[in-house]
Short mmCIF file of C-alpha atoms in Angstrom, two decimals:
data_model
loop_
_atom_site.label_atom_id
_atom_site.label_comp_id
_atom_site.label_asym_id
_atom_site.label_seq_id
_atom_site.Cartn_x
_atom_site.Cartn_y
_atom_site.Cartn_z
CA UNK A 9 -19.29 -51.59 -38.77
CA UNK A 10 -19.80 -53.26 -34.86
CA UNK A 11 -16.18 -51.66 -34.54
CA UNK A 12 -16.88 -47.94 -35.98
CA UNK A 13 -19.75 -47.94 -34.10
CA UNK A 14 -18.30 -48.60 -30.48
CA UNK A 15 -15.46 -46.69 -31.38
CA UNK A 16 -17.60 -43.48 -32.24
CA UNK A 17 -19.45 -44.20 -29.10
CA UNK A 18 -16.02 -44.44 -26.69
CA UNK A 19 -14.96 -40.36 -28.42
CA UNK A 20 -18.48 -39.44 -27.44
CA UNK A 21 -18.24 -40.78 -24.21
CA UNK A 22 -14.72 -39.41 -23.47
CA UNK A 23 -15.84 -36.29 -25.54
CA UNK A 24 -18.46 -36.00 -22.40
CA UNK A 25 -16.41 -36.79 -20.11
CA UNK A 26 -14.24 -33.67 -20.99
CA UNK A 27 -17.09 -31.48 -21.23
CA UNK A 28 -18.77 -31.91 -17.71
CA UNK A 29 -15.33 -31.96 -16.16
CA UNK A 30 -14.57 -28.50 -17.58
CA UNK A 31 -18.09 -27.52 -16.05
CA UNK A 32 -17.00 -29.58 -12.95
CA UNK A 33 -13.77 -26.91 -12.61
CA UNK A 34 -15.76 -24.18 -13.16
CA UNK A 35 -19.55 -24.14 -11.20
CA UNK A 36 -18.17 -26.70 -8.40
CA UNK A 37 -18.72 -25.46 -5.23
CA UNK A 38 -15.40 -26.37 -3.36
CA UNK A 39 -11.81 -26.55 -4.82
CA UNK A 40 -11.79 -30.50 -3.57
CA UNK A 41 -14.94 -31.32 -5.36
CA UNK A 42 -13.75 -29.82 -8.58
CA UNK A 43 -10.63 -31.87 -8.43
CA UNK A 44 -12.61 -34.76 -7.18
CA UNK A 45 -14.74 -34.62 -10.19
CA UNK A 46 -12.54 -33.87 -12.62
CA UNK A 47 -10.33 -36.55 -11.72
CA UNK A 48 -12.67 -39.15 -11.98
CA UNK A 49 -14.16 -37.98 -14.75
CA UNK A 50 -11.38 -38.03 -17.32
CA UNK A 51 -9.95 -41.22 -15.68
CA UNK A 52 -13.42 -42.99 -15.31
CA UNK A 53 -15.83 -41.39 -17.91
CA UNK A 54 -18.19 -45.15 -18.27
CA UNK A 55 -18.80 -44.34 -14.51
CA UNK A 56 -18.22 -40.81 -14.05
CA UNK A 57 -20.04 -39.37 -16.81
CA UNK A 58 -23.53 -41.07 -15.33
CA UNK A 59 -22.64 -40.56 -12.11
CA UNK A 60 -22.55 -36.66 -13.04
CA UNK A 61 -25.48 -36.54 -14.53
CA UNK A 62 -27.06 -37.37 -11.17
CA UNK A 63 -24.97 -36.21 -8.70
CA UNK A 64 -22.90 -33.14 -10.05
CA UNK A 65 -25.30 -30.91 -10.07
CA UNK A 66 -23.71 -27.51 -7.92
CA UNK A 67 -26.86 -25.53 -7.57
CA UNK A 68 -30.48 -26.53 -7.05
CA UNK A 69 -31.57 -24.45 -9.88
CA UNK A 70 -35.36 -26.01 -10.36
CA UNK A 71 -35.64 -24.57 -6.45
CA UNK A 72 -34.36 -21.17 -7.20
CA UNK A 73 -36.96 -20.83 -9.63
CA UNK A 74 -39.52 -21.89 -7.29
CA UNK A 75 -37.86 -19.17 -4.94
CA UNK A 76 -38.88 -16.26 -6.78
CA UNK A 77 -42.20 -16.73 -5.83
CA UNK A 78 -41.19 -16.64 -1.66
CA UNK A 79 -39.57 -13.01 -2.30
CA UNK A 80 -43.62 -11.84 -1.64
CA UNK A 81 -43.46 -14.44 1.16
CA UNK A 82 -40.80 -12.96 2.69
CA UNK A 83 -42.25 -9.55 2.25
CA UNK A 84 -45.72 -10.75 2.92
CA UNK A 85 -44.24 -12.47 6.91
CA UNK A 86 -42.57 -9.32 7.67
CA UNK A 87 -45.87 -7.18 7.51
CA UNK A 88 -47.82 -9.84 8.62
CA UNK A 89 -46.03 -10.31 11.38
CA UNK A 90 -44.59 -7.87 14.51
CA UNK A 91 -41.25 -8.62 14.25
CA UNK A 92 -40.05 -6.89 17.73
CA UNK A 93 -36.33 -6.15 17.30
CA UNK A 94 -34.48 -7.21 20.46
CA UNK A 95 -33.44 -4.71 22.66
CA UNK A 96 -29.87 -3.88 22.47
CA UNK A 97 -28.60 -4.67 26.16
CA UNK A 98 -30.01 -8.07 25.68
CA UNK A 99 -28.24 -9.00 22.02
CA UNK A 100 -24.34 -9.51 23.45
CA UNK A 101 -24.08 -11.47 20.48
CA UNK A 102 -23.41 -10.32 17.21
CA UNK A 103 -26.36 -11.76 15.21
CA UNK A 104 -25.61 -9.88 12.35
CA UNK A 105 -23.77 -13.14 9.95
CA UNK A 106 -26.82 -15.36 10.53
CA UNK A 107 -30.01 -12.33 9.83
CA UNK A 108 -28.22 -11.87 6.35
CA UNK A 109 -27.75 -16.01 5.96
CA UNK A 110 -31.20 -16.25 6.91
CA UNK A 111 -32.81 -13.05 5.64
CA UNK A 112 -35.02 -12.12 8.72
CA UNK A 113 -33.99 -10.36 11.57
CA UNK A 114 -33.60 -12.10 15.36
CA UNK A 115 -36.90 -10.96 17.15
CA UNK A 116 -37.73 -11.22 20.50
CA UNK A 117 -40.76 -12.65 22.57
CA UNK A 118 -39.99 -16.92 21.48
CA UNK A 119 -39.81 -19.42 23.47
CA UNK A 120 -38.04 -23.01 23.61
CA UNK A 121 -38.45 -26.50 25.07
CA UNK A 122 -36.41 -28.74 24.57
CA UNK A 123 -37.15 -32.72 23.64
CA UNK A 124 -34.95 -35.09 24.55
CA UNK A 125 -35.22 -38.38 22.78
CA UNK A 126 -37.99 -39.77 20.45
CA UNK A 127 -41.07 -40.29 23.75
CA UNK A 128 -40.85 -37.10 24.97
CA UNK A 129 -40.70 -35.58 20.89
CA UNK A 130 -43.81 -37.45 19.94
CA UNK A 131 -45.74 -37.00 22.75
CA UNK A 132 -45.52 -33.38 22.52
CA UNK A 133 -45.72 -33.21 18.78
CA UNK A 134 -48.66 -35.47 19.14
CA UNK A 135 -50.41 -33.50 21.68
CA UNK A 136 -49.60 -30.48 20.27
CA UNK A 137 -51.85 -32.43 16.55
CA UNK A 138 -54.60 -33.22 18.72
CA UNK A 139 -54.96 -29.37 20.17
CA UNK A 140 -54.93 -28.42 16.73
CA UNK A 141 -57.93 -26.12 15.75
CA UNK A 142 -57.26 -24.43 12.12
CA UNK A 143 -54.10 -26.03 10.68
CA UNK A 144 -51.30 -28.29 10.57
CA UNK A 145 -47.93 -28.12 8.83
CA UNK A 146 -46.18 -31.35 8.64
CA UNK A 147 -42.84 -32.21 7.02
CA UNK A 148 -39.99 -35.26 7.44
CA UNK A 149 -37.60 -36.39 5.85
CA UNK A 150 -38.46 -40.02 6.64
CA UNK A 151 -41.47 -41.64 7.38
CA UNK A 152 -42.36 -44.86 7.86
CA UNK A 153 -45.27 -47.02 7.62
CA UNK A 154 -44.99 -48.68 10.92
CA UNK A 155 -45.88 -48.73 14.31
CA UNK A 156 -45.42 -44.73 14.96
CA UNK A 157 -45.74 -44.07 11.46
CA UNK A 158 -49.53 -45.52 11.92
CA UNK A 159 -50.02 -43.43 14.98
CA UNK A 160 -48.96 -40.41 13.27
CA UNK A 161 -51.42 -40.95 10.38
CA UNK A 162 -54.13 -41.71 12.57
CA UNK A 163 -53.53 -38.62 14.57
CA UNK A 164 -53.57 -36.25 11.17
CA UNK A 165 -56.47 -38.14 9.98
CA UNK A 166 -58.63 -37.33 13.37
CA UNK A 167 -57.31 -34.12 13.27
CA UNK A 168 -58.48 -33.51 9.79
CA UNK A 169 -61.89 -35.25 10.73
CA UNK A 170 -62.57 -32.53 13.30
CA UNK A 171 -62.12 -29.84 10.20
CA UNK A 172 -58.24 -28.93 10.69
CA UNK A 173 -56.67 -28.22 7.88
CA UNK A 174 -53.39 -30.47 7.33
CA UNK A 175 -50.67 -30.19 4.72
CA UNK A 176 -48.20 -33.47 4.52
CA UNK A 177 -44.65 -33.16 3.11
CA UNK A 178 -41.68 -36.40 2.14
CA UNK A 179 -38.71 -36.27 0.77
CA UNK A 180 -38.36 -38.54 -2.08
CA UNK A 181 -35.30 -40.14 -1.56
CA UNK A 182 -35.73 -40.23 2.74
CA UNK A 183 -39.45 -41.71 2.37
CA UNK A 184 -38.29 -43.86 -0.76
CA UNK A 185 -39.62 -46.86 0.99
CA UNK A 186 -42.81 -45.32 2.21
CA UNK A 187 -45.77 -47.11 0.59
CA UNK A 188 -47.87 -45.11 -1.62
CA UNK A 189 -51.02 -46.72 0.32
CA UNK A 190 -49.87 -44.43 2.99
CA UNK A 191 -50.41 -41.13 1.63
CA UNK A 192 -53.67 -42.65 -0.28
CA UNK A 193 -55.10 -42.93 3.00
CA UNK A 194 -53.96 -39.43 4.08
CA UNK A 195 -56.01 -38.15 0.96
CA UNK A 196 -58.43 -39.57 1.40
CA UNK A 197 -59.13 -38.45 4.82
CA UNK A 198 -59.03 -35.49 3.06
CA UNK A 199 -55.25 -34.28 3.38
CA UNK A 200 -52.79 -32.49 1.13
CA UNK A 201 -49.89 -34.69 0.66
CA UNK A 202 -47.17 -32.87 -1.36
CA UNK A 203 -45.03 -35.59 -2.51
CA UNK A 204 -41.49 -34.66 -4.34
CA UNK A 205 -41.84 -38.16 -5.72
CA UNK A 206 -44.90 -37.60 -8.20
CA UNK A 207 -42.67 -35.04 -10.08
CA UNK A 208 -41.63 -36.27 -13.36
CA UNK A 209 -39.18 -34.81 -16.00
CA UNK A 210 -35.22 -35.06 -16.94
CA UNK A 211 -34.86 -31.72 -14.37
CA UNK A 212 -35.87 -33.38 -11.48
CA UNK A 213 -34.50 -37.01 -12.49
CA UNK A 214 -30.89 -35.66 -12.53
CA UNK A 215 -31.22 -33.77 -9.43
CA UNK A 216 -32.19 -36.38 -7.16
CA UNK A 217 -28.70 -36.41 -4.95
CA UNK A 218 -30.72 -33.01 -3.40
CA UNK A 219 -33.04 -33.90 0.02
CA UNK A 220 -35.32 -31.90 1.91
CA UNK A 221 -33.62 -33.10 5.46
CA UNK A 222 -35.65 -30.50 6.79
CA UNK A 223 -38.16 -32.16 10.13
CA UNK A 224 -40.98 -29.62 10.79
CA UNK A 225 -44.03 -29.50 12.11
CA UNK A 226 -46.47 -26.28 12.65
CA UNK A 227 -49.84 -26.37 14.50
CA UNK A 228 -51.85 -23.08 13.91
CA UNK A 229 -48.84 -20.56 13.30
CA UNK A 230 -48.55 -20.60 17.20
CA UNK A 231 -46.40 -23.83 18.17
CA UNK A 232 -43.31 -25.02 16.08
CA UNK A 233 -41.10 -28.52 16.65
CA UNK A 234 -37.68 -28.94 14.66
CA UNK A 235 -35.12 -31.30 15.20
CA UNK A 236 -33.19 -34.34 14.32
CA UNK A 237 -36.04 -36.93 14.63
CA UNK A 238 -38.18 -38.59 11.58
CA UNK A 239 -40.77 -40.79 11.88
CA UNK A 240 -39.99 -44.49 12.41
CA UNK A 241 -39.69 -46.63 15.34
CA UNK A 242 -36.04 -46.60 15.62
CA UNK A 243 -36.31 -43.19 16.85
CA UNK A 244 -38.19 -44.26 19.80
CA UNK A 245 -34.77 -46.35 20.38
CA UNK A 246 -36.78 -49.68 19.38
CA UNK A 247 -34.21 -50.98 16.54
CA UNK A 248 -32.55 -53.55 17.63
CA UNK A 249 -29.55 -52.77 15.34
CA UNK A 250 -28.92 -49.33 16.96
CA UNK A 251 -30.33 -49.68 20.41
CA UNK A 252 -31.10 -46.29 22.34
CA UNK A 253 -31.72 -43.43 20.14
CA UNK A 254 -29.90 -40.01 21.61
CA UNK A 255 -31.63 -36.86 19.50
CA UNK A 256 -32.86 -34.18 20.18
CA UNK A 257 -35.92 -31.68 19.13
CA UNK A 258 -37.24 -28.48 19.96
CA UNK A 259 -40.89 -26.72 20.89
CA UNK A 260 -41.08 -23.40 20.20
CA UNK A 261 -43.26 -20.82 20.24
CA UNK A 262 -43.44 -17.09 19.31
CA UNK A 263 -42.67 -15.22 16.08
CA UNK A 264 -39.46 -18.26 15.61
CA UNK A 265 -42.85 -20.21 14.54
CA UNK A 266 -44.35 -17.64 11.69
CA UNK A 267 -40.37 -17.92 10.54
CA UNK A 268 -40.14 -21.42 10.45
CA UNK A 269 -43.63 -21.80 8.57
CA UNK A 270 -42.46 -19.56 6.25
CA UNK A 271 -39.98 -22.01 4.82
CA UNK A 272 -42.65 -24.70 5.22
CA UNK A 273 -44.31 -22.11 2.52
CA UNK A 274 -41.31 -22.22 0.26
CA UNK A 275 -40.83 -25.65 0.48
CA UNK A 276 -44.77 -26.70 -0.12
CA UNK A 277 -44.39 -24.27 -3.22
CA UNK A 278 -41.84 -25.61 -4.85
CA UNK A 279 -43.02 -29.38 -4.02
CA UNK A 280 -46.93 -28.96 -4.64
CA UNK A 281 -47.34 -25.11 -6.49
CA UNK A 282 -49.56 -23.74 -4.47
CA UNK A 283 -49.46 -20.44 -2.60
CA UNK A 284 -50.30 -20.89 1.18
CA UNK A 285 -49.61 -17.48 2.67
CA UNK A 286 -52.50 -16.08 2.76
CA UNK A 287 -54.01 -19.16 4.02
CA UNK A 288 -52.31 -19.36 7.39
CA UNK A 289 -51.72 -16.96 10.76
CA UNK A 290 -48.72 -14.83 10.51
CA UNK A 291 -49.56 -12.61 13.74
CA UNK A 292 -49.21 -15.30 16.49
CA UNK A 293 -48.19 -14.20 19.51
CA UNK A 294 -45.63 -14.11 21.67
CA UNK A 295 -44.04 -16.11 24.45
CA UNK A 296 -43.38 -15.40 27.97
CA UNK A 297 -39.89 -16.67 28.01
CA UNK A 298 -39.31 -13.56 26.16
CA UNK A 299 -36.06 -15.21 23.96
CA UNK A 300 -34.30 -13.95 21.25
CA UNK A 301 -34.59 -16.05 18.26
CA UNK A 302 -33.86 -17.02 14.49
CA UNK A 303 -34.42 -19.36 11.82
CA UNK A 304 -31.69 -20.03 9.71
CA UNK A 305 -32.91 -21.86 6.70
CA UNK A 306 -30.01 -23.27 4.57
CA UNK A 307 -29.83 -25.19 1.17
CA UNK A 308 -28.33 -25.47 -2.41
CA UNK A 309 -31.35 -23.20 -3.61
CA UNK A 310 -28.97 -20.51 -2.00
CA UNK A 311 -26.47 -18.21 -3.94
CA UNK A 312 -24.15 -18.40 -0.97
CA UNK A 313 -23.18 -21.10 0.89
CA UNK A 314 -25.56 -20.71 3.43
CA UNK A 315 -24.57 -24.15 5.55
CA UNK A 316 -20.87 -24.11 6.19
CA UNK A 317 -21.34 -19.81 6.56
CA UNK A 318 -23.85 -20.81 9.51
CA UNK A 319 -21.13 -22.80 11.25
CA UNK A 320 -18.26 -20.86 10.43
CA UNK A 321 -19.90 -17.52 12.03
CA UNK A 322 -20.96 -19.59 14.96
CA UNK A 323 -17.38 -20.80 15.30
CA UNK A 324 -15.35 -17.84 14.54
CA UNK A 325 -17.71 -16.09 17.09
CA UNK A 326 -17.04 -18.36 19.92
CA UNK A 327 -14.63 -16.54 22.83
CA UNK A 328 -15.03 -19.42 25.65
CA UNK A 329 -16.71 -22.33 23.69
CA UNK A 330 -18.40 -24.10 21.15
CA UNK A 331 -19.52 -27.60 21.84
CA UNK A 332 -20.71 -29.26 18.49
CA UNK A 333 -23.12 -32.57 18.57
CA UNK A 334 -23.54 -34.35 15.31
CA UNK A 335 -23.60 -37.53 13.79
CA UNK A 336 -21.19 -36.96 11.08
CA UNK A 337 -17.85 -34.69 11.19
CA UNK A 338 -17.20 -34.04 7.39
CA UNK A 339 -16.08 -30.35 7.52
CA UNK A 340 -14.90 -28.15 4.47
CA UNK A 341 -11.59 -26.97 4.86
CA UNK A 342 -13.38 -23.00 5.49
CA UNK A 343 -15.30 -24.53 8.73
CA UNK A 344 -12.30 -27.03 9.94
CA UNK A 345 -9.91 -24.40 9.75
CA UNK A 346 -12.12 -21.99 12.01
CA UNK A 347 -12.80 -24.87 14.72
CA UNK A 348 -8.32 -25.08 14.46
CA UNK A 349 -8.07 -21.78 15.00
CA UNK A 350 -10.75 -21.74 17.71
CA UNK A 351 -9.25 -23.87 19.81
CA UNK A 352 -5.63 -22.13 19.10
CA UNK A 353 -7.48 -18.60 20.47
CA UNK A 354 -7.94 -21.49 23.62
CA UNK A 355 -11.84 -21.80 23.00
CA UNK A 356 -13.04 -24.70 24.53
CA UNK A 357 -13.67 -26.71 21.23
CA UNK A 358 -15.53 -30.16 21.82
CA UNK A 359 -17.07 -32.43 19.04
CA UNK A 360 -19.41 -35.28 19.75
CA UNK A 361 -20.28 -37.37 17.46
CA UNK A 362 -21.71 -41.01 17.82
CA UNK A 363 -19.56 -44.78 18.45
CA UNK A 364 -22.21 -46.68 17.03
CA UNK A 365 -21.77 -46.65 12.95
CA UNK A 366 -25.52 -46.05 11.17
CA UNK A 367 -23.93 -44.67 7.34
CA UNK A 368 -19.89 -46.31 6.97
CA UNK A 369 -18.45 -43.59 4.84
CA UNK A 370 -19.27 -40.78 6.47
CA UNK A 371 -18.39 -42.61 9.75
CA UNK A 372 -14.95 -43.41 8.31
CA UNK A 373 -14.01 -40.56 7.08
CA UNK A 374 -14.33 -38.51 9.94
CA UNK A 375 -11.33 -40.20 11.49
CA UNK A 376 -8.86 -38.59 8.95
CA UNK A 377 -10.31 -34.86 10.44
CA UNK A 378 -10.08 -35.91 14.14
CA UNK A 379 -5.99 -35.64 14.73
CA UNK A 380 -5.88 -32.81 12.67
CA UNK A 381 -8.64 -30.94 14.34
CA UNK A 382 -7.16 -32.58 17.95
CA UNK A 383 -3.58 -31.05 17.10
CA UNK A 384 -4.95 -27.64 17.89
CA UNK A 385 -6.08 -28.18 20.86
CA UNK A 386 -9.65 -29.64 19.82
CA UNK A 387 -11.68 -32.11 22.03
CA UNK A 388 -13.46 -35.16 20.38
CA UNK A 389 -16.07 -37.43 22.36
CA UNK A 390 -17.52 -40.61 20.97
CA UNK A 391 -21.04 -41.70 22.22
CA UNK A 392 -21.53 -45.17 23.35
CA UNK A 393 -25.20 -45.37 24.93
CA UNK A 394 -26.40 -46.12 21.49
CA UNK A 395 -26.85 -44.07 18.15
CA UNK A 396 -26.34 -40.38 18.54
CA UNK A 397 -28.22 -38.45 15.79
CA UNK A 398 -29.05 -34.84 17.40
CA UNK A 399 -27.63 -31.89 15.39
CA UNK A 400 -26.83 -28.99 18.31
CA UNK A 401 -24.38 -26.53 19.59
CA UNK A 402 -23.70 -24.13 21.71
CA UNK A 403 -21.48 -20.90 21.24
CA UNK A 404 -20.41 -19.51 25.46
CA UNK A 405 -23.39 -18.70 27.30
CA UNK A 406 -24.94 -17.07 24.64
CA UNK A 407 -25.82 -19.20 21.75
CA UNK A 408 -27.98 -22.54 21.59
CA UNK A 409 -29.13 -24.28 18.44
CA UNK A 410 -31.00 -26.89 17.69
CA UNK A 411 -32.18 -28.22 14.30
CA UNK A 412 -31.17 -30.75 11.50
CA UNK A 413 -27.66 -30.20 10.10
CA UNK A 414 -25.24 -32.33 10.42
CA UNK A 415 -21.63 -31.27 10.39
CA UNK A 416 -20.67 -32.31 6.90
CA UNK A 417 -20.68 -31.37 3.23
CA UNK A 418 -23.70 -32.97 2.58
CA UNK A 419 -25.39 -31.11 4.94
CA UNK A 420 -23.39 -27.86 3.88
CA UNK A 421 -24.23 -28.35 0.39
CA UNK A 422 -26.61 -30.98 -0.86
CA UNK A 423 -29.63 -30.69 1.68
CA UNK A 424 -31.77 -28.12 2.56
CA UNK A 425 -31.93 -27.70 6.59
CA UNK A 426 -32.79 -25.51 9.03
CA UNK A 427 -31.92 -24.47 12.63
CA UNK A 428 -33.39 -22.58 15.56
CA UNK A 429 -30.91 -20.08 16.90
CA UNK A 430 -31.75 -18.69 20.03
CA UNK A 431 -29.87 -15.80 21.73
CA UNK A 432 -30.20 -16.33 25.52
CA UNK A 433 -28.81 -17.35 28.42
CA UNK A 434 -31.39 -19.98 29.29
CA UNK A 435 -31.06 -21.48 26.13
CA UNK A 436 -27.48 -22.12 26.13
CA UNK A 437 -28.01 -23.53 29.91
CA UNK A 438 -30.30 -25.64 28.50
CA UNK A 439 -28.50 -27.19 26.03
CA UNK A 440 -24.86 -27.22 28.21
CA UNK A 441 -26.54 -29.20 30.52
CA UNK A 442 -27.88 -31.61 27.97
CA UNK A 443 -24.58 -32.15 26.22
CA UNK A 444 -22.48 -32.45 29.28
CA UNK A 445 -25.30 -35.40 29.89
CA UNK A 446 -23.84 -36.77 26.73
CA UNK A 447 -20.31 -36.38 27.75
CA UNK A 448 -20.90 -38.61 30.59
CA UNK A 449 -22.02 -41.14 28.59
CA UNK A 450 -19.02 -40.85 26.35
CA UNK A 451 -15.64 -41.31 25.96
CA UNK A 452 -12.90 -39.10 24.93
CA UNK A 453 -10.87 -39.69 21.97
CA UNK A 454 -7.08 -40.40 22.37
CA UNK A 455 -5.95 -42.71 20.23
CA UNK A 456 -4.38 -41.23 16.80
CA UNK A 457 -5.17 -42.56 13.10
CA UNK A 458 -1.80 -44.77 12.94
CA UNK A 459 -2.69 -46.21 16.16
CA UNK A 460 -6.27 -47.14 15.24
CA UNK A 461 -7.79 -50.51 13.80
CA UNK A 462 -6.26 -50.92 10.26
CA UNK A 463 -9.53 -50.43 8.60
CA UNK A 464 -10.01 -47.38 9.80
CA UNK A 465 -6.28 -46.77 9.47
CA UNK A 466 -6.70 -47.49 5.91
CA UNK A 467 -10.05 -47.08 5.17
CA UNK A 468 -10.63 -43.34 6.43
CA UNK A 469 -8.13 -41.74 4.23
CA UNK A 470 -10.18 -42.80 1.42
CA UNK A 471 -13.27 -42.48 2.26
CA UNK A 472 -11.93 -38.69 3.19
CA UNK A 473 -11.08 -38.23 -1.07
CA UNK A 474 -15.37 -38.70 -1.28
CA UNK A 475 -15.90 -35.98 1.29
CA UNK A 476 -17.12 -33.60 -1.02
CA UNK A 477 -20.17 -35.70 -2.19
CA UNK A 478 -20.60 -37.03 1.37
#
C-alpha cells in the first residue's frame, strides 16, 4: 500500500512537472528562461515543481487587475495637470520609445538636483518632510528599524502631528525584517501604512519573487526624490561590511512630480485599495530650470517588456555615448546585443559597476557578459571606494537618468521600477561629471574570464545559466 501510494505520488509529481514546463515554454518571457525552466523542471520536478510555484510566475497578473483602476488615473493626471509639450527646437532627442513605455508625454518646466550619497539624500528628503504642509507620499523598498530608520519615523510622525497627511509604503520581501512595532507606531501617530505583507491568499503567496524596488518620496505634489537609496544605515556608508556607500538620488520638481505620484497612486491601490487621486494636487507648478522630463515607470504588471525596452531605446539611441552605472550587469541578449552593436557604430560604451560583492550571483555572473560585451569595443570599470549601488546613465549630451533599475533581468522583469528621464543639456552635464568622479575612483577592466581567479573562472559561467531568474 506504502509503495502504491509513493508511487502514485512520484506520476503526480512528474505529471506536474510536465505540465508547468509546457506553460514554462509557452508564457515565459525570454527564450533562456523557458529553456531554463523547462530543463530543470523535467530533470528536477521534487525541486522544480515548488520552486515554480513561487517563482515562475511570467506576469504580475494580481497587479494588472489592480491597473484597471489607474486607466482614470492616468486620464484623471492629464486633465489635472498642464502638461506643456516641449518645444520642438529644444527635444533633439527622439523621446518618442520611452512616452509610449511610459504612457505620458515628456513635458517641460521640471527641474533636477542631484544627491550624491546617503547625507546629502536624507538631509534633503528630510527637510523637504519637515516643510511639508498637506501631504506626504512615502515608499522604499527597505526600511529599517535603526538609527535612520528611527529618524525617519520620528520625522513622519511630527509631520503628521502638525496635521500633514502621510501615506507609508514596504515591500514585503525588502522590509521582511522590519518589525511590525514599527509601522504600529506609524499608525498610531495616525499614519496610513500600506503594507504588501498583511495580504493573505494562494495569489499573492505564489507571487512573492515580485518587489516593489521602487524608492519614492512626494511632499505636497510639488517636490519629488527617486533614487537608489533605502532606508538603513548602511546607506549613510556606516556598515562596516561595505564601507562607503556610492548612490545616487534625485530632487525634482515640476510636472516630473504629479508623474511620479501618479505611480505612487497605482502602487498604494493595488497595495492598500484605496483611491487617492482626488485626494492630492495634480496642478503643481513649474520649475525655473525649465527641463524636459519623464517618468518611466516599468514592471511585470506591463504587457510589454517595459524594463529592457527602456534600456534598449536609450542604447540604440546613443550616437557619441552611453555611460551605464549599476550594481549588477545581467543583460538579456535584446539589451547586450544593442550595447555590442553600440560600441561597433564606435559609441563610447562604458559600464560601471561595483568591486565590492553585496549579492554573489549576480556579482558572478556578470563576468561571463564582460569579454563578450568588451570584444566590441565596450569599456568596463569596477568601483573600489566601497559599494556602488546608484542606477544612472547618460545617452551624449542629451540624456540623464536617474532612478532604481539595475541593469539585469531582475530588474527587467521581476521588479517594478522607475526612472527620471530628463532631456537637457544640464542634466547630462550633471550626471557626466558625476560618473567621470566615479571613474577616477575606479579601475578599468582588462583581464579576460580565463585569466581571472578560478572561482570566478568557474563559477560565473554558472551562475550566468540562472540569469534569467536573477
Amino acid at each position: 500500500m506504502w509503495t502504491l501510494l509513493v508511487s502514485a505520488a512520484v506520476l503526480v509529481l512528474y505529471v506536474t512537472a510536465v505540465v508547468f514546463a509546457i506553460r514554462a515554454a509557452q508564457t515565459a518571457r525570454t527564450p533562456q528562461g523557458a529553456v531554463g525552466w523547462v530543463v530543470f523542471l523535467i530533470s528536477a520536478p521534487m525541486i522544480g515543481v515548488p520552486m515554480y510555484l513561487f517563482l515562475g510566475h511570467h506576469r504580475f497578473r494580481g497587479y494588472r487587475i489592480a491597473r484597471k483602476h489607474s486607466e482614470r488615473v492616468v486620464e484623471g493626471i492629464k486633465s489635472f495637470a498642464d502638461f506643456s509639450m516641449p518645444e520642438p527646437d529644444s527635444m533633439p532627442f527622439n523621446a518618442r520609445p520611452f512616452e509610449v513605455l511610459a504612457h505620458l508625454p515628456v513635458s517641460r518646466g521640471n527641474g533636477a538636483d542631484l544627491l550624491i550619497d546617503g547625507k546629502a539624500t536624507f538631509d534633503a528628503i528630510f527637510e523637504a518632510i519637515d516643510a511639508a504642509q498637506s501631504y506626504i507620499l512615502i515608499q522604499f523598498y527597505i526600511v529599517r528599524d535603526d538609527d535612520l530608520g528611527k529618524q525617519l519615523q520620528s520625522k513622519l510622525i511630527a509631520a503628521a502631528e502638525r496635521g500633514v497627511s502621510v501615506r507609508f509604503m514596504t515591500d514585503s520581501v525588502g522590509s521582511y525584517g522590519l518589525p511590525t512595532a514599527y509601522l504600529d507606531t506609524l499608525r498610531a501617530a495616525g499614519i496610513e501604512i500600506a503594507n504588501p505583507r498583511d495580504r493573505r491568499g494562494p495569489q499573492y503567496r505564489f507571487q512573492l519573487n515580485y518587489r516593489n524596488h521602487r524608492k519614492t518620496v512626494i511632499i505636497d505634489g510639488e517636490t519629488g526624490f527617486i533614487g537608489g537609496h533605502n532606508v538603513g544605515v548602511e546607506y549613510l556608508g556606516q556598515s562596516k561590511h561595505f564601507g562607503h556607500w556610492r548612490d545616487t538620488h534625485l530632487k525634482m520638481t515640476g510636472h516630473i512630480v504629479r508623474q511620479l505620484q501618479l505611480i505612487f497612486v497605482e502602487d498604494w491601490h493595488w497595495a492598500h485599495e484605496e483611491d487617492l487621486i482626488d485626494q492630492l494636487n495634480w496642478a503643481g507648478s513649474e520649475s525655473e530650470q525649465d527641463m524636459n522630463a519623464l517618468l518611466v515607470a516599468t514592471g511585470p504588471g506591463d504587457e510589454t517588456e517595459t524594463g529592457a525596452m527602456m534600456f534598449f531605446s536609450a542604447i540604440t539611441a546613443a550616437k557619441e555615448r552611453i555611460w551605464i552605472a549599476s550594481p549588477y550587469f545581467v543583460p538579456d541578449i535584446d539589451v547586450m546585443t544593442a550595447l555590442q552593436h553600440a560600441a561597433l557604430r564606435g559609441v563610447d560604451v562604458r559600464i560601471l559597476v561595483p568591486e565590492v560583492i553585496d549579492h554573489r550571483l549576480p556579482w558572478l555572473a556578470a563576468f561571463a557578459y564582460f569579454d563578450e560585451i568588451r570584444d566590441c569595443g565596450a569599456r568596463v570599470f569596477r568601483y573600489t571606494e566601497g559599494f556602488m549601488h546608484q542606477k544612472a546613465f547618460v545617452v551624449d549630451d542629451t540624456l540623464a537618468a536617474v532612478g532604481t533599475t539595475n541593469l539585469d533581468n531582475r530588474s527587467f522583469r521581476l521588479n517594478f521600477e522607475a526612472m527620471a528621464l530628463f532631456f537637457d543639456q544640464r542634466a547630462a552635464e550633471a550626471v557626466d561629471k558625476m560618473l567621470r568622479d566615479d571613474f577616477e575612483n575606479s579601475y578599468e577592466l582588462t583581464r579576460k574570464l580565463p585569466e581571472q581567479p578560478g572561482y570566478i573562472r568557474f563559477g560565473s559561467p554558472l551562475a550566468r545559466l540562472f540569469a534569467p531568474i536573477l
